[in-house]
Amino acid sequence: MPTKELVAVEDASGQAAEAGLLLKAMAPRIQRDVLTRPRLLLASGRFRDVPAIFVQAPAGYGKSSLLAQWRRECLGTGAIVLWLTANPTDDPRELLRSLVAGFGAAACRPSFGQSLLAAPPPDPVEGLTEWLAEVARSALDTVLVLDDAERLPRESFEGLAYVLRNLPPNLRAVIGTRGQVPAGLGDLVAYGQCATIGAADLRFDVDETIALVRQRFGADFDPGLAVRLHEMADGWPLGIQLVLAVMAADRQPQAAAEALLRQSGHLRERLVGILLANLDPVDLTFLTRLSVLEDFTPALAAVVGEAPDAAERLNRIAATTPVLVAGEHGEWLRLHALARDALRERFADLSADDRAAVHVRAAQWLSDHDMLAAAAQQALAAGRRDWACDLAERSLYDSLMTRGRVEDVQHWFKIIPHAETDARPRLLLAAAWSFAIGERHEEAERLVAQVLARNDIDDQVRCECALVRAGAAAFADDPDLFAALHDPWAVDPPLTDSWLLKIHANRSAYRALIGGEPAMARLRQQRAPVGNGEAPGYLTRWGEFMIGLSYLWEGQVLLAERILQPALLQADADFGRRNRFSCMLAALLAAALWARGQSREAELVLANRLDVLERSGLPEAVLLAFRTLALVVAERSEAQGLDMLEALYAVGEHRALPRLRVVALTEQVMLHARHYRAETCRNLLARIDELLAAENVSRGPLWWTGVTVYREMAEGYVAIAARDWKAARAPFERANATARAVKRQRLYIETLGFRALVLHLSGEDGSGLAQEALELARVYGLMRAFEAAHPLLGERIERIAARAQDAVQPSPKPARASAAPAPAPADADLIARSTALTPKEREVLELLARNLSNKEIGLTMNIHEDTVKWHVKNLFAKLSAGTRKQVVSRARLMGILAAA
């Protein structure tokens, strides 16, 4: 017979064990402002029918937060959610006890599995089999969430693997771990029985960071600033949360964000400290050597870091710290931006000989693997100038044509002496290509002239020089010069290289476009000849740009979006979000999104890209980006919209692009005409006429055709601002004719609508024109063409068009019915559809949460008070509660009842 002391000890140990089980089964608290990411919802197509999911990421990636969100999502669908947090002491027997007790608590069945707890089988597998059978017999839709699974002992993990291989149809498992999926479960992944989410999936993308910042600090937070914060944190969830915490502590969050981005303060040091905290000295030395590389594979890391076990070491570092980021392609990795900067400071403290040796090893490996541009940079850093120049000359075309790395070419041209560049004609042409794409047109012309002056060039080089000069003319917004340079080589160019033929096809498409033939532009793009190899991806992306631009040209915004949306995603991944080509694609996509009524999406697409465009964007892309953003911000503040148009005018003046100045002034006239400011509009029109008078001699017919339509639009807006409807007819008719001639469909539809409006306001019939304009706008997806052009046009266009429909088929006027009272909004769904409770019990629980007495609950539910008492008694038993208040609290804690 046990003594009182022994019984007391046993009771205390039992209570401690029960307390431990209770804590393990408690889900972590979720922050109120946590961002729900649609791509990571359990209901998304990626996870919908997968029985098991592994979430694997180092600390700071929001793994546990995601599991807690999934728990809440499952509770909302009525599932039973069993949450467990693993411990190193969870041997197979303890794991079984946790599963039994956890399911009993989650399903509100205190008696569940009591036989297993009282007399567990000696074989853990037998006990797990019985537990799975009991769960299957319950017929409850159940989700097992196990966090920190890497802490389980090996034998317990084997038991977990057994559970995963034998999940009954009503049981689903979600496992969180800091390590990789064990090799023994690889077949589940291969056969689609197990999905995996890694650190790359958990990283915030740009749109999610913007959404999170705006959710925290308001919808008017500058998206460009949010993008810069995203780039500083490199999408690392913990880094972003720390940044937001610092901003939230300041009275002016945007000013605090600017300060963080300008200087290296305590927050940067704290972020770097968290990134490097768990590294041992050997790994720190290894990563310090790797910091000289932008990205690397395990093989490259083994050579540069002098570590034969580099692959194993990188896997271990990636599993325990967030310092490594998976690259976009295959096995390539890169260091987190903040960590790389800190490690490069440590690298600078090494001796000169050690630094040179690291650079030489990197250059040799990269050169051996035909990565010549990166090899040249490493050779130059090692002080091997001649070797670096040889590598650069061989690589610059590849760097420019495959990745659009204009800055690389210009950097090399700056550091190589002119005597060497003069002796390297391929380097001269590469530099000329880089200067032509942007605002340095005169330098491109000088270098091309230097090449053409040589005696050893052939027709292929002369044709390439013409392509360079034509590209410079396009970026200089001189379509007539572009046509003069392109047309002599338009048919059967003497080119053999695939990339030159692709450039020629892109230029042929652009030539058709500025000639007013967008369909021909697409045809020429699709029928591009193929040379002796495959064209680089960067040039292929230019083909998508030309097709998207041709659709925008003729107002086909739906088709433009279909082309540009995936093209931009791929360009951002391949070249970077602030690459000039990616920014030009973004300008086109934003214009299409805005035309379809998606202002917010258009603004986010352009976030933190405008400065790149204004320096080096194609004029058409610059025009579209500034105009779109001006119209977006004008919806919130007219002053900001006008300021954006003044910025466009300044860019046109700085880059000597007068068409941009004309468009900026025309759009200002449009904004002022919306408020009938006649005198301001007349002054702006006078500025346009003065500007065009200065360009009268130097410009050709193609340029004038592109500009005249805007000048006529401005004159029409001036007449509207003065409410002189008859005076507005002629300029809109001329603008309409010009837009029709060059197939600028958006302008054609707008001016068609204006023609209908001025006829209507002049007392004439414009219904036919209005109906045609409306139908065209619907066909092309121009959802806001008329409202954006002028509020009066947006308000009247359908009313004017209705007259034409009534004339064709008059319809009786419907009788005016009395308005029915609007239904009262339904009460919020306070309770989850948990299958742990019966429908009546859920209803009683909800009324208990409203502090109703048993008698009041009976009257509300139309049942006897004794029946209410019976339901309340069942709730006490299922929720292990002793009072009505405790029932409600337990239900809220378990997620069955929404928070108060």
Coordinates of C-alpha atoms in Angstrom, one line a residue, residues 48-461:
R48 CA -5.9 21.4 -51.7
D49 CA -5.7 17.6 -52.1
V50 CA -2.3 16.9 -50.6
P51 CA -2.5 14.7 -47.5
A52 CA 0.8 15.8 -45.9
I53 CA 2.8 19.1 -46.1
F54 CA 6.3 19.8 -44.9
V55 CA 7.2 23.5 -44.1
Q56 CA 10.9 23.7 -43.8
A57 CA 12.8 26.9 -43.2
P58 CA 15.4 28.5 -40.8
A59 CA 14.4 30.7 -38.0
G60 CA 12.9 34.0 -38.9
Y61 CA 10.9 32.9 -42.0
G62 CA 7.5 32.7 -40.3
K63 CA 7.2 29.0 -40.3
S64 CA 5.2 28.7 -37.1
S65 CA 3.1 31.8 -38.0
L66 CA 2.1 30.1 -41.2
L67 CA 1.2 26.9 -39.4
A68 CA -0.9 28.9 -36.9
Q69 CA -2.7 30.6 -39.8
W70 CA -3.4 27.2 -41.4
R71 CA -4.8 26.1 -38.0
R72 CA -7.2 29.0 -38.0
E73 CA -8.1 28.4 -41.7
C74 CA -8.9 24.7 -40.9
L75 CA -11.0 25.6 -37.9
G76 CA -13.0 27.9 -40.1
T77 CA -14.0 25.0 -42.3
G78 CA -15.1 22.9 -39.3
A79 CA -12.0 20.6 -39.1
I80 CA -10.6 19.3 -35.8
V81 CA -7.1 20.7 -35.5
L82 CA -4.6 18.8 -33.3
W83 CA -1.6 21.0 -32.6
L84 CA 1.6 19.7 -31.1
T85 CA 5.0 21.3 -30.5
A86 CA 7.8 18.7 -30.5
N87 CA 10.4 18.4 -27.8
P88 CA 13.7 16.4 -27.6
T89 CA 12.2 14.3 -24.8
D90 CA 9.3 13.1 -27.0
D91 CA 10.2 9.4 -27.2
P92 CA 7.8 7.1 -29.2
R93 CA 5.7 6.5 -26.0
E94 CA 5.5 10.2 -25.2
L95 CA 4.6 11.0 -28.8
L96 CA 1.7 8.5 -28.7
R97 CA 0.5 10.0 -25.4
S98 CA 0.6 13.5 -27.0
L99 CA -1.3 12.4 -30.1
V100 CA -4.0 10.7 -27.9
A101 CA -4.4 13.6 -25.5
G102 CA -4.2 16.2 -28.2
F103 CA -6.9 14.7 -30.3
G104 CA -9.2 14.2 -27.3
A105 CA -8.8 17.8 -26.3
A106 CA -9.2 19.2 -29.9
A107 CA -12.3 17.0 -30.6
C108 CA -13.8 17.7 -27.2
R109 CA -13.8 14.0 -26.4
P110 CA -12.0 13.6 -23.0
S111 CA -12.5 9.8 -23.1
F112 CA -10.8 9.3 -26.5
G113 CA -8.1 6.7 -26.4
Q114 CA -8.1 6.1 -22.6
S115 CA -7.2 2.5 -23.1
L116 CA -4.0 3.6 -25.0
L117 CA -3.1 5.9 -22.2
A118 CA -3.8 3.3 -19.5
A119 CA -2.0 0.4 -21.1
P120 CA 0.1 1.4 -24.1
P121 CA 1.3 -1.4 -26.3
P122 CA 5.0 -2.3 -26.0
D123 CA 5.5 -1.8 -29.7
P124 CA 5.1 2.0 -30.6
V125 CA 4.0 1.1 -34.1
E126 CA 1.2 -0.9 -32.8
G127 CA 0.1 2.0 -30.6
L128 CA 0.2 4.4 -33.5
T129 CA -1.8 2.0 -35.6
E130 CA -4.5 1.9 -33.0
W131 CA -4.5 5.7 -32.7
L132 CA -4.9 6.0 -36.5
A133 CA -7.8 3.5 -36.4
E134 CA -9.5 5.5 -33.6
V135 CA -9.1 8.7 -35.6
A136 CA -10.6 7.0 -38.7
R137 CA -13.5 5.6 -36.6
S138 CA -14.3 9.1 -35.3
A139 CA -15.1 10.1 -38.9
L140 CA -14.1 13.7 -38.0
D141 CA -12.2 15.8 -40.6
T142 CA -8.9 16.2 -38.7
V143 CA -5.7 18.1 -39.2
L144 CA -2.5 17.2 -37.3
V145 CA -0.1 20.2 -37.0
L146 CA 3.4 19.3 -35.6
D147 CA 5.8 22.1 -35.2
D148 CA 9.6 21.9 -34.6
A149 CA 9.7 18.3 -35.9
E150 CA 13.5 18.5 -36.2
R151 CA 13.6 18.2 -32.3
L152 CA 12.1 14.7 -32.3
P153 CA 14.4 11.8 -31.5
R154 CA 15.3 9.6 -34.4
E155 CA 13.0 6.7 -33.3
S156 CA 10.1 9.1 -32.8
F157 CA 10.6 10.5 -36.3
E158 CA 10.4 7.0 -37.6
G159 CA 7.0 6.7 -35.9
L160 CA 5.9 10.0 -37.4
A161 CA 7.0 8.7 -40.8
Y162 CA 4.8 5.7 -40.2
V163 CA 1.8 7.9 -39.4
L164 CA 2.4 9.9 -42.6
R165 CA 2.5 6.8 -44.7
N166 CA -0.7 5.5 -43.3
L167 CA -2.9 8.6 -43.0
P168 CA -6.6 7.7 -43.1
P169 CA -8.8 9.7 -45.5
N170 CA -10.1 12.0 -42.7
L171 CA -6.6 12.9 -41.4
R172 CA -4.2 15.4 -42.8
A173 CA -0.7 16.3 -41.5
V174 CA 1.2 19.5 -41.6
I175 CA 4.8 19.3 -40.3
G176 CA 7.0 22.3 -39.5
T177 CA 10.8 21.7 -39.4
R178 CA 14.0 23.7 -39.7
G179 CA 15.7 20.8 -41.5
Q180 CA 15.2 19.2 -44.8
V181 CA 12.6 16.5 -45.5
P182 CA 14.2 13.2 -44.4
A183 CA 15.4 11.0 -47.2
G184 CA 13.1 8.2 -46.1
L185 CA 10.1 10.3 -47.1
G186 CA 11.3 11.3 -50.5
D187 CA 9.0 8.9 -52.2
L188 CA 5.9 10.6 -50.7
V189 CA 7.1 13.9 -52.3
A190 CA 7.8 12.1 -55.6
Y191 CA 4.4 10.5 -55.8
G192 CA 2.5 13.7 -54.9
Q193 CA 1.5 12.5 -51.4
C194 CA 3.5 15.2 -49.7
A195 CA 4.1 18.8 -50.6
T196 CA 7.0 20.9 -49.4
I197 CA 7.3 24.6 -48.7
G198 CA 10.8 26.1 -48.3
A199 CA 12.4 29.4 -47.4
A200 CA 12.1 30.7 -50.9
D201 CA 8.3 30.2 -50.7
L202 CA 8.1 31.9 -47.3
R203 CA 10.0 34.9 -48.4
F204 CA 7.8 37.9 -49.0
D205 CA 7.6 39.0 -52.7
V206 CA 7.4 42.7 -53.5
D207 CA 3.6 42.9 -53.7
E208 CA 3.2 41.2 -50.3
T209 CA 5.7 43.6 -48.7
I210 CA 3.8 46.6 -50.1
A211 CA 0.5 45.1 -48.9
L212 CA 1.9 44.4 -45.4
V213 CA 3.3 47.9 -45.1
R214 CA 0.1 49.5 -46.2
Q215 CA -1.9 47.3 -43.9
R216 CA 0.2 48.5 -41.0
F217 CA 0.6 52.2 -41.9
G218 CA -2.3 53.0 -44.3
A219 CA -3.1 52.7 -48.0
D220 CA -1.4 56.0 -48.9
F221 CA 2.1 54.7 -47.8
D222 CA 4.6 55.3 -50.6
P223 CA 4.9 52.0 -52.5
G224 CA 8.3 52.9 -53.8
L225 CA 9.6 53.3 -50.3
A226 CA 8.1 49.9 -49.4
V227 CA 9.9 48.3 -52.3
R228 CA 13.2 49.7 -51.1
L229 CA 12.6 48.3 -47.7
H230 CA 11.8 45.0 -49.3
E231 CA 15.1 45.1 -51.1
M232 CA 17.0 46.0 -48.0
A233 CA 15.5 43.0 -46.1
D234 CA 15.7 40.8 -49.2
G235 CA 12.2 39.5 -48.5
W236 CA 13.2 38.0 -45.2
P237 CA 10.0 38.0 -43.1
L238 CA 11.8 38.6 -39.7
G239 CA 13.8 41.4 -41.2
I240 CA 10.7 43.0 -42.6
Q241 CA 8.9 42.7 -39.3
L242 CA 11.8 44.3 -37.4
V243 CA 11.8 47.2 -39.9
L244 CA 8.1 47.7 -39.4
A245 CA 8.5 47.6 -35.6
V246 CA 11.1 50.4 -35.7
M247 CA 8.9 52.4 -38.1
A248 CA 5.8 51.9 -35.8
A249 CA 7.7 53.3 -32.8
D250 CA 8.2 56.6 -34.7
R251 CA 5.6 59.2 -35.1
Q252 CA 6.4 59.6 -38.8
P253 CA 6.9 56.0 -40.2
Q254 CA 7.8 57.1 -43.7
A255 CA 10.6 59.5 -42.3
A256 CA 11.8 56.6 -40.1
A257 CA 12.0 54.3 -43.2
E258 CA 13.9 56.9 -45.2
A259 CA 16.4 57.2 -42.3
L260 CA 16.8 53.4 -42.2
L261 CA 17.6 53.3 -45.9
R262 CA 20.0 56.3 -45.8
Q263 CA 22.4 55.1 -43.1
S264 CA 23.7 52.1 -41.4
G265 CA 22.2 52.4 -37.9
H266 CA 21.4 50.1 -35.0
L267 CA 18.6 48.3 -37.0
R268 CA 21.0 47.2 -39.7
E269 CA 23.5 46.0 -37.1
R270 CA 20.7 44.1 -35.4
L271 CA 19.6 42.5 -38.6
V272 CA 23.1 41.5 -39.5
G273 CA 23.6 40.1 -36.0
I274 CA 20.5 37.9 -36.3
L275 CA 21.6 36.7 -39.7
L276 CA 25.1 35.7 -38.5
A277 CA 24.3 34.7 -34.9
N278 CA 24.4 30.9 -35.3
L279 CA 27.5 30.7 -37.4
D280 CA 30.6 29.0 -36.0
P281 CA 34.0 30.6 -36.8
V282 CA 34.8 28.1 -39.5
D283 CA 31.6 28.7 -41.3
L284 CA 32.0 32.5 -40.9
T285 CA 35.4 32.3 -42.6
F286 CA 34.0 30.2 -45.3
L287 CA 31.1 32.6 -46.1
T288 CA 33.5 35.6 -45.9
R289 CA 35.4 34.2 -48.9
L290 CA 32.1 33.5 -50.7
S291 CA 31.0 37.1 -50.2
V292 CA 33.1 38.2 -53.3
L293 CA 30.6 36.3 -55.5
E294 CA 27.1 37.5 -56.5
D295 CA 25.9 33.9 -56.5
F296 CA 27.5 30.5 -56.4
T297 CA 26.9 26.8 -56.6
P298 CA 28.3 24.2 -54.1
A299 CA 31.1 23.4 -56.6
L300 CA 32.1 27.0 -57.0
A301 CA 31.9 27.5 -53.2
A302 CA 34.2 24.5 -52.7
V303 CA 36.9 26.0 -54.9
V304 CA 36.6 29.6 -53.6
G305 CA 36.2 28.7 -50.0
E306 CA 38.7 25.9 -50.1
A307 CA 36.1 23.6 -48.5
P308 CA 35.7 20.1 -50.1
D309 CA 32.6 19.6 -47.9
A310 CA 31.0 22.8 -49.3
A311 CA 27.7 21.2 -50.3
E312 CA 27.1 19.6 -46.9
R313 CA 28.2 22.8 -45.2
L314 CA 25.9 25.0 -47.2
N315 CA 23.0 22.7 -46.5
R316 CA 23.7 22.9 -42.8
I317 CA 24.0 26.7 -42.9
A318 CA 20.8 27.0 -44.9
A319 CA 18.9 24.8 -42.4
T320 CA 20.0 26.8 -39.3
T321 CA 20.3 30.4 -40.4
P322 CA 18.6 32.7 -42.9
V323 CA 21.9 33.9 -44.3
L324 CA 21.5 31.9 -47.6
V325 CA 18.9 32.6 -50.3
A326 CA 18.0 30.2 -53.0
G327 CA 18.7 31.5 -56.5
E328 CA 16.2 31.6 -59.4
H329 CA 18.0 28.8 -61.3
G330 CA 18.7 25.3 -60.2
E331 CA 21.4 24.9 -57.5
W332 CA 22.6 28.5 -57.4
L333 CA 22.6 30.2 -54.1
R334 CA 23.4 33.7 -52.9
L335 CA 24.0 35.5 -49.7
H336 CA 21.4 37.7 -48.1
A337 CA 22.2 41.3 -49.1
L338 CA 22.7 42.6 -45.6
A339 CA 24.9 39.6 -44.7
R340 CA 26.9 39.9 -47.9
D341 CA 27.7 43.6 -47.1
A342 CA 28.8 42.7 -43.6
L343 CA 30.9 39.8 -44.8
R344 CA 32.6 41.9 -47.4
E345 CA 33.7 44.3 -44.7
R346 CA 35.3 41.3 -43.0
F347 CA 36.9 40.2 -46.4
A348 CA 38.5 43.7 -46.7
D349 CA 40.3 43.1 -43.5
L350 CA 42.1 40.1 -44.9
S351 CA 45.7 40.5 -46.3
A352 CA 46.1 41.6 -49.9
D353 CA 47.6 38.2 -50.8
D354 CA 44.7 36.3 -49.3
R355 CA 42.2 38.5 -51.1
A356 CA 44.0 38.1 -54.4
A357 CA 44.1 34.3 -54.1
V358 CA 40.3 34.1 -53.5
H359 CA 39.6 36.3 -56.6
V360 CA 42.0 34.2 -58.7
R361 CA 40.4 31.0 -57.7
A362 CA 36.9 32.4 -58.5
A363 CA 38.1 33.9 -61.8
Q364 CA 39.6 30.6 -62.9
W365 CA 36.5 28.5 -62.1
L366 CA 34.2 31.0 -63.7
S367 CA 36.4 31.1 -66.8
D368 CA 36.6 27.4 -67.1
H369 CA 32.8 27.2 -67.0
D370 CA 32.3 29.9 -69.7
M371 CA 31.0 32.6 -67.3
L372 CA 33.3 35.2 -68.7
A373 CA 31.7 38.4 -67.5
A374 CA 31.9 37.3 -63.9
A375 CA 35.4 35.9 -64.4
A376 CA 36.6 39.2 -65.8
Q377 CA 35.3 41.0 -62.7
Q378 CA 37.2 38.6 -60.4
A379 CA 40.4 38.8 -62.5
L380 CA 40.3 42.6 -62.3
A381 CA 39.8 42.5 -58.5
A382 CA 42.8 40.2 -58.3
G383 CA 44.9 42.7 -60.1
R384 CA 45.3 40.6 -63.3
R385 CA 44.4 43.5 -65.7
D386 CA 45.5 41.9 -69.0
W387 CA 43.6 38.7 -68.3
A388 CA 40.6 40.7 -67.2
C389 CA 40.6 42.7 -70.4
D390 CA 40.8 39.6 -72.6
L391 CA 37.9 38.0 -70.7
A392 CA 35.9 41.2 -70.9
E393 CA 36.3 41.5 -74.6
R394 CA 35.0 38.0 -75.1
S395 CA 32.2 38.4 -72.6
L396 CA 30.7 41.9 -73.0
Y397 CA 28.5 40.9 -76.0
D398 CA 27.2 38.0 -74.0
S399 CA 26.6 40.2 -70.9
L400 CA 24.8 42.8 -72.9
M401 CA 22.7 40.6 -75.2
T402 CA 21.7 37.8 -72.8
R403 CA 21.1 39.8 -69.6
G404 CA 21.0 43.4 -70.7
R405 CA 23.8 44.3 -68.3
V406 CA 24.5 47.7 -69.9
E407 CA 26.3 48.9 -66.8
D408 CA 28.9 46.2 -67.0
V409 CA 29.9 47.2 -70.5
Q410 CA 30.0 50.9 -69.6
H411 CA 32.1 50.1 -66.5
W412 CA 34.7 48.2 -68.5
F413 CA 34.8 50.9 -71.2
K414 CA 35.6 53.4 -68.5
I415 CA 38.4 51.5 -66.8
I416 CA 40.2 50.2 -70.0
P417 CA 42.6 52.7 -71.5
H418 CA 41.6 54.2 -74.8
A419 CA 44.7 52.8 -76.5
E420 CA 43.5 49.3 -75.7
T421 CA 39.8 50.0 -76.7
D422 CA 40.9 51.4 -80.0
A423 CA 42.7 48.1 -80.8
R424 CA 39.6 46.1 -79.8
P425 CA 36.8 46.8 -82.3
R426 CA 34.4 44.4 -80.7
L427 CA 34.8 46.2 -77.4
L428 CA 34.1 49.5 -79.2
L429 CA 30.9 48.1 -80.7
A430 CA 29.7 46.6 -77.4
A431 CA 30.2 50.0 -75.8
A432 CA 28.4 51.7 -78.6
W433 CA 25.4 49.3 -78.1
S434 CA 25.3 50.2 -74.4
F435 CA 25.4 53.9 -75.0
A436 CA 22.7 53.7 -77.6
I437 CA 20.3 52.2 -75.1
G438 CA 19.6 55.2 -73.0
E439 CA 20.5 58.9 -73.2
R440 CA 24.1 58.8 -74.3
H441 CA 23.4 58.9 -78.0
E442 CA 26.3 61.2 -79.0
E443 CA 28.8 58.9 -77.4
A444 CA 27.3 56.0 -79.3
E445 CA 27.5 57.9 -82.6
R446 CA 31.2 58.8 -81.9
L447 CA 32.2 55.1 -81.3
V448 CA 30.3 53.9 -84.4
A449 CA 32.1 56.5 -86.5
Q450 CA 35.4 55.2 -85.0
V451 CA 34.5 51.7 -86.1
L452 CA 33.3 52.8 -89.6
A453 CA 36.6 54.6 -90.2
R454 CA 38.5 51.3 -90.0
N455 CA 39.6 49.7 -93.3
D456 CA 39.0 46.1 -92.1
I457 CA 35.2 46.0 -91.8
D458 CA 32.7 44.2 -94.0
D459 CA 29.0 44.7 -94.7
Q460 CA 28.0 42.7 -91.6
V461 CA 29.8 45.2 -89.4

